[in-house]
XYZ file of C-alpha atoms in Angstrom:
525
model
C 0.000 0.000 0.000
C 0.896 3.363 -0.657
C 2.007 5.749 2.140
C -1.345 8.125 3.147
C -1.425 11.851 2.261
C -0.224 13.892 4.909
C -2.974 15.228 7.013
C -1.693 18.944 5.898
C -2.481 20.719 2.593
C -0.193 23.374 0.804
C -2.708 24.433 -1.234
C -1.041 23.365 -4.644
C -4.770 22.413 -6.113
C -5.693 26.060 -6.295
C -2.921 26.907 -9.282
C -2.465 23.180 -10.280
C -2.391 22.041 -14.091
C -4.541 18.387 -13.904
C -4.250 16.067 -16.822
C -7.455 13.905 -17.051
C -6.653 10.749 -18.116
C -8.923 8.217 -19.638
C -7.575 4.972 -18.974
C -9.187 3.369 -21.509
C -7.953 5.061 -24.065
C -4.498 6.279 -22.830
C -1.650 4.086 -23.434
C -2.201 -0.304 -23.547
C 0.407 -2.044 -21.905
C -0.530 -5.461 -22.158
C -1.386 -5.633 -25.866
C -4.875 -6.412 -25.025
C -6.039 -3.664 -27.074
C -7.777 -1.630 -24.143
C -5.663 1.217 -22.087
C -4.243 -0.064 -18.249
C -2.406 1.314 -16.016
C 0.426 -0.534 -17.128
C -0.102 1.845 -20.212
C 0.109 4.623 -18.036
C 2.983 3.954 -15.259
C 5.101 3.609 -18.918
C 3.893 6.623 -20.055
C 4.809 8.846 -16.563
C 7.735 10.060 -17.850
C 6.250 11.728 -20.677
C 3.248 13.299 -17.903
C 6.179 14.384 -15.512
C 8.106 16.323 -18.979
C 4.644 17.756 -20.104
C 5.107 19.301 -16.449
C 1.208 18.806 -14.975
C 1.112 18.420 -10.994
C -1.518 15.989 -10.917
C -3.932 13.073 -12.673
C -7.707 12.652 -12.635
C -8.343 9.442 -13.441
C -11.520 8.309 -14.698
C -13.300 5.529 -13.087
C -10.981 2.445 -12.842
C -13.276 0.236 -10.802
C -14.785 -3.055 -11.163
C -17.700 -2.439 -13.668
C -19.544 -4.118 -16.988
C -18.485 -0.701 -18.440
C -21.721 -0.012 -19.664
C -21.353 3.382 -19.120
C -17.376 3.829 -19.609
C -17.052 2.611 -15.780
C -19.356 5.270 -14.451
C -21.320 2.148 -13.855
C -19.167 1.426 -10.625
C -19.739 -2.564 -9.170
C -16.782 -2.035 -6.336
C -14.694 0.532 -5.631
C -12.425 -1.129 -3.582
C -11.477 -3.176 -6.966
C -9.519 -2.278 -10.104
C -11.422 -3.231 -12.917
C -9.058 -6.308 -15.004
C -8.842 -4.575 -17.533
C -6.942 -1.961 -16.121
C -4.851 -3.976 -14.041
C -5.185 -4.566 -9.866
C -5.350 -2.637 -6.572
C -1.838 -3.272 -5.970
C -0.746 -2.017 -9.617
C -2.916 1.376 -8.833
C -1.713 1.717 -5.221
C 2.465 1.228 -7.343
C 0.719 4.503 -9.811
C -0.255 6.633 -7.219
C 3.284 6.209 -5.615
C 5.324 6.513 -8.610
C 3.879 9.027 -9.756
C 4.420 10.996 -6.537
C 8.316 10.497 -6.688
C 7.634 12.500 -9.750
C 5.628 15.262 -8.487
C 2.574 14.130 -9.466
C -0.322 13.779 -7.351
C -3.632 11.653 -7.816
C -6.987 12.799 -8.189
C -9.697 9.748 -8.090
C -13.399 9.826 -9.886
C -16.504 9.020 -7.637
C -19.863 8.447 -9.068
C -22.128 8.977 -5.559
C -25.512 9.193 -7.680
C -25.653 5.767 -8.299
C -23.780 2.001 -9.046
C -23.966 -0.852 -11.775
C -26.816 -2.719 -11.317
C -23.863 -6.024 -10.592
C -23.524 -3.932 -7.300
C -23.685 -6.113 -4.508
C -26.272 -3.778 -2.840
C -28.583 -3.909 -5.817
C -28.481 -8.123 -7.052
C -29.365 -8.156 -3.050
C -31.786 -5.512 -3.467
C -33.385 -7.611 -6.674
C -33.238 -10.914 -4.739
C -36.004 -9.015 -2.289
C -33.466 -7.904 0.470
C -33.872 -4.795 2.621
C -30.672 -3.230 0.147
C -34.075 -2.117 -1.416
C -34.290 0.759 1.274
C -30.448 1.700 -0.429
C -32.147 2.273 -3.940
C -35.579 4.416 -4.829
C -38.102 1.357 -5.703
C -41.575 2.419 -6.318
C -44.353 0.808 -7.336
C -46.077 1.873 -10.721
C -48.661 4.170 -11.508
C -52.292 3.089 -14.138
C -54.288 0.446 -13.226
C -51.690 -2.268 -13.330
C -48.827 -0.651 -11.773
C -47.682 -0.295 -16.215
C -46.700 3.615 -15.833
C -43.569 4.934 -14.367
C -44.238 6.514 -10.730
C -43.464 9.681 -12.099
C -42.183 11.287 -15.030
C -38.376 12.288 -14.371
C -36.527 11.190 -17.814
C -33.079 10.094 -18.079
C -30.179 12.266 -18.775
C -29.116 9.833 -21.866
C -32.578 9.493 -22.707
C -35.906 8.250 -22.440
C -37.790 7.310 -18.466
C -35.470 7.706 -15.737
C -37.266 4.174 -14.860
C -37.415 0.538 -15.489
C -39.523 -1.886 -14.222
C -39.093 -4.954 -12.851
C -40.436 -8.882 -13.226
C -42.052 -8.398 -9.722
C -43.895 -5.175 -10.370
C -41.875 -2.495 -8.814
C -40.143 -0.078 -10.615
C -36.425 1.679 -10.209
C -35.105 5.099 -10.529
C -32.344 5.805 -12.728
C -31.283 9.088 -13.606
C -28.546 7.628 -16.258
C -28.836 4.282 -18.256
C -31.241 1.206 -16.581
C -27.720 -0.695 -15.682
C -26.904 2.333 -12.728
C -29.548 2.324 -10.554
C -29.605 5.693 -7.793
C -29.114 4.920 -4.802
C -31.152 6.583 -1.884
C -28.649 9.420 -0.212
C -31.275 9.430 2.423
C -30.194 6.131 4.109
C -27.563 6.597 6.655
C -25.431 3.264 5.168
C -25.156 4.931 1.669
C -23.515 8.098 3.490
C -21.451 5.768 6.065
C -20.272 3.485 2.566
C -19.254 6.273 0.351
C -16.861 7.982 3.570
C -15.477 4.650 4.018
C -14.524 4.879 0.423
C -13.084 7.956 0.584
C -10.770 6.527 3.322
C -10.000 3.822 1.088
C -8.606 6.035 -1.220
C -7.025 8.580 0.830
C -5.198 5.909 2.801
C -3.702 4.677 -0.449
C -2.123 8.068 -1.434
C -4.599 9.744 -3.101
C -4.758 13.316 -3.105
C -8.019 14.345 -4.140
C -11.085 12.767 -5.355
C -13.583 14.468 -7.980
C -17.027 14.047 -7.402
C -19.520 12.810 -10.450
C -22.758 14.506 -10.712
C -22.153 16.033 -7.553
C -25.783 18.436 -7.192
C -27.647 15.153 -8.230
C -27.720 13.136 -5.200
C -30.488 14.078 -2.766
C -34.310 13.258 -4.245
C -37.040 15.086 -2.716
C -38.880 11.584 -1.242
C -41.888 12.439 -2.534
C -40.693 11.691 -6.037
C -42.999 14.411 -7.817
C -43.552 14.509 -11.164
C -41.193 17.689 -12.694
C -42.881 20.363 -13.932
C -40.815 23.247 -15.244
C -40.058 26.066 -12.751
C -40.809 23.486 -9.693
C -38.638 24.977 -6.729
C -36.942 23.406 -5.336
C -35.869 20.910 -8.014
C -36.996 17.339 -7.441
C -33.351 15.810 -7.841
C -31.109 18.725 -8.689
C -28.954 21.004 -6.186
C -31.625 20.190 -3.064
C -30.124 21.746 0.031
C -29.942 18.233 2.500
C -26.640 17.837 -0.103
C -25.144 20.414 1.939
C -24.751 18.228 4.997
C -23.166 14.980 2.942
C -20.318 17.518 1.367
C -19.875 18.769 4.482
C -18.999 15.402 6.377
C -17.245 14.635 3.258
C -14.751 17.588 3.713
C -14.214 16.188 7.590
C -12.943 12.920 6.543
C -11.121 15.069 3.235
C -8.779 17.616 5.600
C -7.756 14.646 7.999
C -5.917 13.571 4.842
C -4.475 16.819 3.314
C -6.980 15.787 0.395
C -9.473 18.200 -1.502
C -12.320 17.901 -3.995
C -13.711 19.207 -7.178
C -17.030 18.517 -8.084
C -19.068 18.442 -11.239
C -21.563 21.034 -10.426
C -23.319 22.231 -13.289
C -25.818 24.719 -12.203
C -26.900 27.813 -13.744
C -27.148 30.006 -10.180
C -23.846 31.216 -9.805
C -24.703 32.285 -6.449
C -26.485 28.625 -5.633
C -22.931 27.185 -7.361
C -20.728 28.710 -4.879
C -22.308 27.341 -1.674
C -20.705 24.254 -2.824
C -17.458 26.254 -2.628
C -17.830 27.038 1.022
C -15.139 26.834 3.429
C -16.839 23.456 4.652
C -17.458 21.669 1.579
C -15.449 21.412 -1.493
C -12.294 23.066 -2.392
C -12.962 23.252 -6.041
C -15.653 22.939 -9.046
C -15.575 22.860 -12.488
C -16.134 25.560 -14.527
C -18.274 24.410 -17.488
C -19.554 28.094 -18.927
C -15.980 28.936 -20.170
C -15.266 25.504 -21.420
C -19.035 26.199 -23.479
C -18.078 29.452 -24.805
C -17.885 29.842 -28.369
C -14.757 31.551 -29.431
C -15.786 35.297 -29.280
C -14.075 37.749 -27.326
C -16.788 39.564 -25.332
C -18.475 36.520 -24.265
C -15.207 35.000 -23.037
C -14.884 37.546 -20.910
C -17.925 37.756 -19.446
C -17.724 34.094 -18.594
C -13.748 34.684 -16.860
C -15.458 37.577 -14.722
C -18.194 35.858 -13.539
C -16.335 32.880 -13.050
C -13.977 35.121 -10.814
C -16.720 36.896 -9.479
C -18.699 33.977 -8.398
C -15.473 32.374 -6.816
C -14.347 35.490 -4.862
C -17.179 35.587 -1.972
C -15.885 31.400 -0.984
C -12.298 32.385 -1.101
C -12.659 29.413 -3.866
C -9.906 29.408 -6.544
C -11.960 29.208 -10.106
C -10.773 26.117 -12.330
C -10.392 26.253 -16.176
C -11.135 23.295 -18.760
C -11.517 23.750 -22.534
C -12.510 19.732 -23.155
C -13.137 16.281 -21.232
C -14.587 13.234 -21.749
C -17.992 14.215 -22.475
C -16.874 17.405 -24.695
C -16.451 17.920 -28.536
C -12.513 18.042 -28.926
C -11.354 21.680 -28.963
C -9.951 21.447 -32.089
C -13.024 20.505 -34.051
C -15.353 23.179 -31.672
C -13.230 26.164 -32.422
C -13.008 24.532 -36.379
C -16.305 26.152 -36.696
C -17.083 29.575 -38.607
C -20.827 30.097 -36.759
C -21.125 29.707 -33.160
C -24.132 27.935 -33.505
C -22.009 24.709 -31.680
C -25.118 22.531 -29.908
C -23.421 20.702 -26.621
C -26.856 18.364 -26.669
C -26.641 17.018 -30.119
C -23.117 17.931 -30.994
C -24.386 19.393 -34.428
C -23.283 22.753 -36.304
C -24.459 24.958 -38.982
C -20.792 24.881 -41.061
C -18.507 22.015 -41.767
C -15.020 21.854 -39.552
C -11.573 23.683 -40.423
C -9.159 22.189 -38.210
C -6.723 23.946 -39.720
C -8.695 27.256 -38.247
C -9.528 24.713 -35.109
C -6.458 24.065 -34.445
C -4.892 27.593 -34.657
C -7.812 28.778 -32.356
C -7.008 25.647 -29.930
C -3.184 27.221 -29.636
C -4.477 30.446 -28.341
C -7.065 28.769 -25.915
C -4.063 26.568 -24.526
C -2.548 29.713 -23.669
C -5.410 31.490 -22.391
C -6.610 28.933 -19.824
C -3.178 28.468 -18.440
C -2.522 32.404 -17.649
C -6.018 32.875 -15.978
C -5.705 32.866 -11.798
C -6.723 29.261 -10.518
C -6.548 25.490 -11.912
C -6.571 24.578 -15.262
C -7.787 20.564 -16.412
C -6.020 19.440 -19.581
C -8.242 16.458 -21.402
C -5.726 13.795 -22.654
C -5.035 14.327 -25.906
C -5.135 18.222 -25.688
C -2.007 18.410 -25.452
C -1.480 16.824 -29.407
C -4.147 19.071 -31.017
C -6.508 15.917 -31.281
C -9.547 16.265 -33.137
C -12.996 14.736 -33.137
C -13.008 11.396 -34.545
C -15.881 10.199 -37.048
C -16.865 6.816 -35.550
C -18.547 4.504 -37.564
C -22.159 3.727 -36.112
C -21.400 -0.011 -35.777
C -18.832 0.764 -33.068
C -20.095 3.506 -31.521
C -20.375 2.277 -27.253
C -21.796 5.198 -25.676
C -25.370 4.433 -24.388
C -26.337 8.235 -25.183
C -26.316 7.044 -28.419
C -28.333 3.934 -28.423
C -30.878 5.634 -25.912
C -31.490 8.910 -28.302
C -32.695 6.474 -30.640
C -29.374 7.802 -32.589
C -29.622 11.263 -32.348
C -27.142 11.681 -30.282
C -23.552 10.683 -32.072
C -22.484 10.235 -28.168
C -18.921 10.860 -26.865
C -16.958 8.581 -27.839
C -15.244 10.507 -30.928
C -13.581 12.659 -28.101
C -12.348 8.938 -26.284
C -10.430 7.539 -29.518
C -6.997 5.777 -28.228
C -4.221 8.158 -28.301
C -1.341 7.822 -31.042
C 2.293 7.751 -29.060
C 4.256 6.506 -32.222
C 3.762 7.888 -35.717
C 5.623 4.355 -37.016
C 4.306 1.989 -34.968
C 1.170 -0.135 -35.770
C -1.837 1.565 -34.270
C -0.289 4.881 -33.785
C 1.938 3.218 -31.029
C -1.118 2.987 -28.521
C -1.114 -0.976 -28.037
C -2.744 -3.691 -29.847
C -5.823 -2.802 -32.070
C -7.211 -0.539 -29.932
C -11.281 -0.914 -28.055
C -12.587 2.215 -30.245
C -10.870 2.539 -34.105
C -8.160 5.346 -34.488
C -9.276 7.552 -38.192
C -7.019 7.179 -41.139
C -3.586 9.083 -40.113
C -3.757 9.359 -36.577
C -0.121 8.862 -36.110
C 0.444 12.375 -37.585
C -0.793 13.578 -34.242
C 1.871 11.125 -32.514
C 3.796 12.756 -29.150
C 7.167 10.989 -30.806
C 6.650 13.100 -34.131
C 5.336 16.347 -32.125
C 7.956 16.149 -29.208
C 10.670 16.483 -32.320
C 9.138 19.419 -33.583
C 9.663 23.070 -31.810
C 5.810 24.396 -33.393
C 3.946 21.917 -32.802
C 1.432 22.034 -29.752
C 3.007 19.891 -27.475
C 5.785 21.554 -27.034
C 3.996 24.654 -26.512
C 1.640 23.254 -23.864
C 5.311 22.176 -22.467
C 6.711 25.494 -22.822
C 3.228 27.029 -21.550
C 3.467 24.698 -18.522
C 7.107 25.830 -17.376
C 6.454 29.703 -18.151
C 2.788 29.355 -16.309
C 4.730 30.786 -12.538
C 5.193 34.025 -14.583
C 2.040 34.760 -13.925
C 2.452 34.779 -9.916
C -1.234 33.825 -7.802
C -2.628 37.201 -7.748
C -5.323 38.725 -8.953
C -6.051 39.366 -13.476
C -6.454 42.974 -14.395
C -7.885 43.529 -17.848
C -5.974 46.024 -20.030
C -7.444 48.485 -23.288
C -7.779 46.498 -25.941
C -10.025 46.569 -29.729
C -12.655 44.842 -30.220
C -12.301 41.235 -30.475
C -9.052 40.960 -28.443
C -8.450 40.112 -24.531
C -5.653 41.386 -22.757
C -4.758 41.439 -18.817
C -2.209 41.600 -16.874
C -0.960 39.556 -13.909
C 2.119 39.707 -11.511
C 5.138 40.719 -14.271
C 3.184 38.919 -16.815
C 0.542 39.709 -19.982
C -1.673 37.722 -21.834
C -2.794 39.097 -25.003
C -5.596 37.206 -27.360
C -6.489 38.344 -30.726
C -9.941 37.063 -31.668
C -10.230 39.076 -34.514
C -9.629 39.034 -37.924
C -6.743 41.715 -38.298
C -4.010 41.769 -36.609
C -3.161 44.089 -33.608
C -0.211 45.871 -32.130
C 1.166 44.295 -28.692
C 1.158 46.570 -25.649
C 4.748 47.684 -23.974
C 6.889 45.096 -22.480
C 10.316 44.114 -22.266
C 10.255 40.796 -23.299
C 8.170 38.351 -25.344
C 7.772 34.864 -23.517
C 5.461 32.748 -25.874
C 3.254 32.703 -28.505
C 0.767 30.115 -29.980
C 1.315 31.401 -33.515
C 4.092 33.340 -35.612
C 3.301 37.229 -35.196
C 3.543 38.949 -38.852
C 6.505 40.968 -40.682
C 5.742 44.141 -38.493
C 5.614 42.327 -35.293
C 1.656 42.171 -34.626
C -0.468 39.941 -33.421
C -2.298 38.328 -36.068
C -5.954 36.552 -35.395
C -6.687 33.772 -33.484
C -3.588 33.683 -31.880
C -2.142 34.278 -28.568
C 1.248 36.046 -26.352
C 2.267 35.874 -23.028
C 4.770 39.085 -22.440
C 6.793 40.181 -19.532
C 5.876 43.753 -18.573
């Protein structure tokens, strides 16, 4: 076993970079053709030179991965395909003789229906009381007891042989459990105690405003306050307890709190609860200047009253790549259905990518970098025979789902399979190895080695406060500690304030020295 956190806390999450990896689809080192940790203890020495100070790892339990293993069936287990406990418990410790912390994923809203809890619950047990069974509505018990719908699609429940019916906010294999029950609060602390006692530094919390249910189960109607299932103010009291057993370790949280109430969103952020949150409306922002930075001041705005340092992500595993968002000419970018109005310029993507990388990293607070970022990936086209995402299946195929953003990374342009493994779990497009880290690590322009460079330059920037500068129209430029950020978003280029030296740019600057469009500086005043 690894050796526990320290119970102390030098508050290196609030200005931490955090690479989210996706085991799945991050590095296979047993040839099996599905990522391990195997793939990624090899690949450490590549996550230590891109310079990040932590991981977030994806789910690696036990699960039928029926929902990418956010269908959980133990989380004291490492699911075989990644490997075992004691192989995690060698990752977490490496990687900490390099620097690098570990960051955990829990998924409190609900487990795989292989759960122990629920096949005891099925077999008639009183794990029932852990889950919300109901019994149906009609004449025969055939309607749903009410009529919540699940977030991939369709009734948020399925019924049962005997009658009853369970609630499931997600797919029918990850049934909710009931927060109410004092075991489902006492299970989940002893998993984070678990964790923390094998090194882990942090944990970040799935779905975090989903977990209380008003017990009434109403039917939703729109406007109904408060919301049957969504940010109910009992969840209060299970972050709270959570931070307790948190700050004996030196550990901290960040929660997936997507909530439209920025002042409702920061109560999360309280002193007592979690340390951190993501930030989803920059990360949703179409590329356009005056919206951007609305979203950075209210993110900063909303953060300031908590004392909460705001965190800044541009993709994940859910997201559209980057690349292929910003590849867009209209704005008109749909997060639901993942459609547009124009088809994609990646070179135009990918220049406008560059200038977000450096963007993100010189704003005050945390920044998450989605595997794969870092090499300019695209979204890949998956053909519909291989698509595995149950948000496809269960929008009857609306929804392309997210797996074009979970394609296996390419390590090796030469190799077979882009140098990622054996044939890889979800295919890799037609020249994926020109996006290989080998090729790009060679090459001083390519994005990799300006994330690198962007990295090591980020202390420039100090931990104080951003103070926005005069700028045109479509550009952003602010100042922090010695350091500027300037970010044309316009069309024609633009003269760069004063400063006395030039410390990185995402793009060449034209003949007379100005900032062209959709590109990016960092200067020292």
């Amino acid at each position: 076993m690894g050796q526990p956190t320290p119970a102390t806390d030098d508050g290196w999450w609030r200005s931490a970079v955090i690479y989210q990896v996706y085991v799945r689809s991050f590095a296979d080192g047993d040839g099996d053709g599905t990522g391990d940790l195997a793939g990624v203890r090899a690949r450490l020495p590549y996550l230590a030179e891109l310079g990040v100070d932590a991981l977030w790892f994806n789910p690696w339990y036990r699960s039928p991965m029926k929902d990418g293993g956010y269908d959980v069936a133990d989380y004291r287990a490492v699911d075989p395909a990644f490997g075992t406990l004691a192989e995690a418990e060698k990752l977490i410790a490496e990687a900490r003789e390099l620097g690098i912390r570990t960051i955990v994923d829990i998924v409190p809203n609900h487990v795989s229906d292989q759960h122990p809890w629920f096949r005891a619950a099925l077999a008639g047990g009183p794990e029932r009381e852990l889950f919300h069974f109901r019994p149906g509505r009609g004449e025969h018990g055939e309607l749903p007891p009410n009529d919540w719908q699940s977030e991939f699609g369709g009734p948020a429940w399925t019924r049962l042989p005997d009658g009853d019916w369970y609630l499931h906010l997600f797919a029918p294999e990850q049934p909710d459990l009931n927060w109410a029950h004092p075991a489902v609060r006492q299970e989940h602390e002893d998993i984070l105690r678990f964790w923390f006692e094998r090194g882990v530094a942090g944990v970040r919390i799935d779905s975090a405003a989903l977990l209380a249910k008003d017990p009434a189960l109403p039917d939703f109607t729109e406007g109904h306050d408060p919301h049957p299932y969504v940010d109910r103010d009992e969840l209060h009291d299970v972050y709270r307890a959570w931070r307790a057993v948190a700050d004996e370790y030196g550990a901290v949280f960040v929660g997936e709190v997507w909530l439209p109430d920025t002042e409702r969103f920061a109560r999360y952020l309280r002193p007592d609860e979690l340390h951190t949150a993501f930030n989803f409306s920059f990360m949703t922002c179409p590329w356009d200047a005056a919206r951007l930075r609305t979203s950075i001041d209210d993110t900063l705005a909303e953060h300031a009253p908590v004392g909460a340092p705001a965190t800044w992500v541009l993709c994940n595993h859910d997201v559209t790549r980057t690349v292929t968002r910003y590849g867009r000419a209209d704005t008109g970018f749909d997060f639901a259905t993942k459609a547009f109005g124009t088809p994609t310029d990646l070179e135009l993507g990918t220049r406008r990518a560059r200038a977000a990388a450096l963007l993100s990293l010189a704003l005050p607070g945390a920044v998450y970098v989605y595997q794969g970022e870092e090499l300019g990936l695209p979204e890949a086209d998956i053909p519909l025979d291989r698509i595995e995402d149950p948000m496809h299946a269960r929008s009857g195929g609306t929804d392309p789902g997210r797996d074009g953003c979970r394609v296996p990374l390419p390590w090796a342009a030469g190799e077979p399979h882009a140098g990622f493994g054996a044939k890889p779990w979800l295919p890799q497009p037609e020249g994926w190895g020109a996006y290989a880290a080998d090729r790009q690590a060679e090459d001083p322009a390519s994005i990799l080695r300006l994330y690198r460079e962007a990295i090591r330059l980020r202390p420039e920037f100090g931990d104080g406060p951003l103070t926005w500068l005069p700028a045109p129209d479509g550009v952003l430029a602010f100042a922090r500690a010695d350091a500027l950020c300037v970010v044309n978003l316009a069309d024609a280029p633009v003269d760069l304030p004063a400063h006395s030296a030039r410390l990185q740019a995402s793009g060449p600057l034209d003949t007379a020295g100005r900032l062209p469009g959709d590109t990016a500086v960092w200067l020292r005043a």
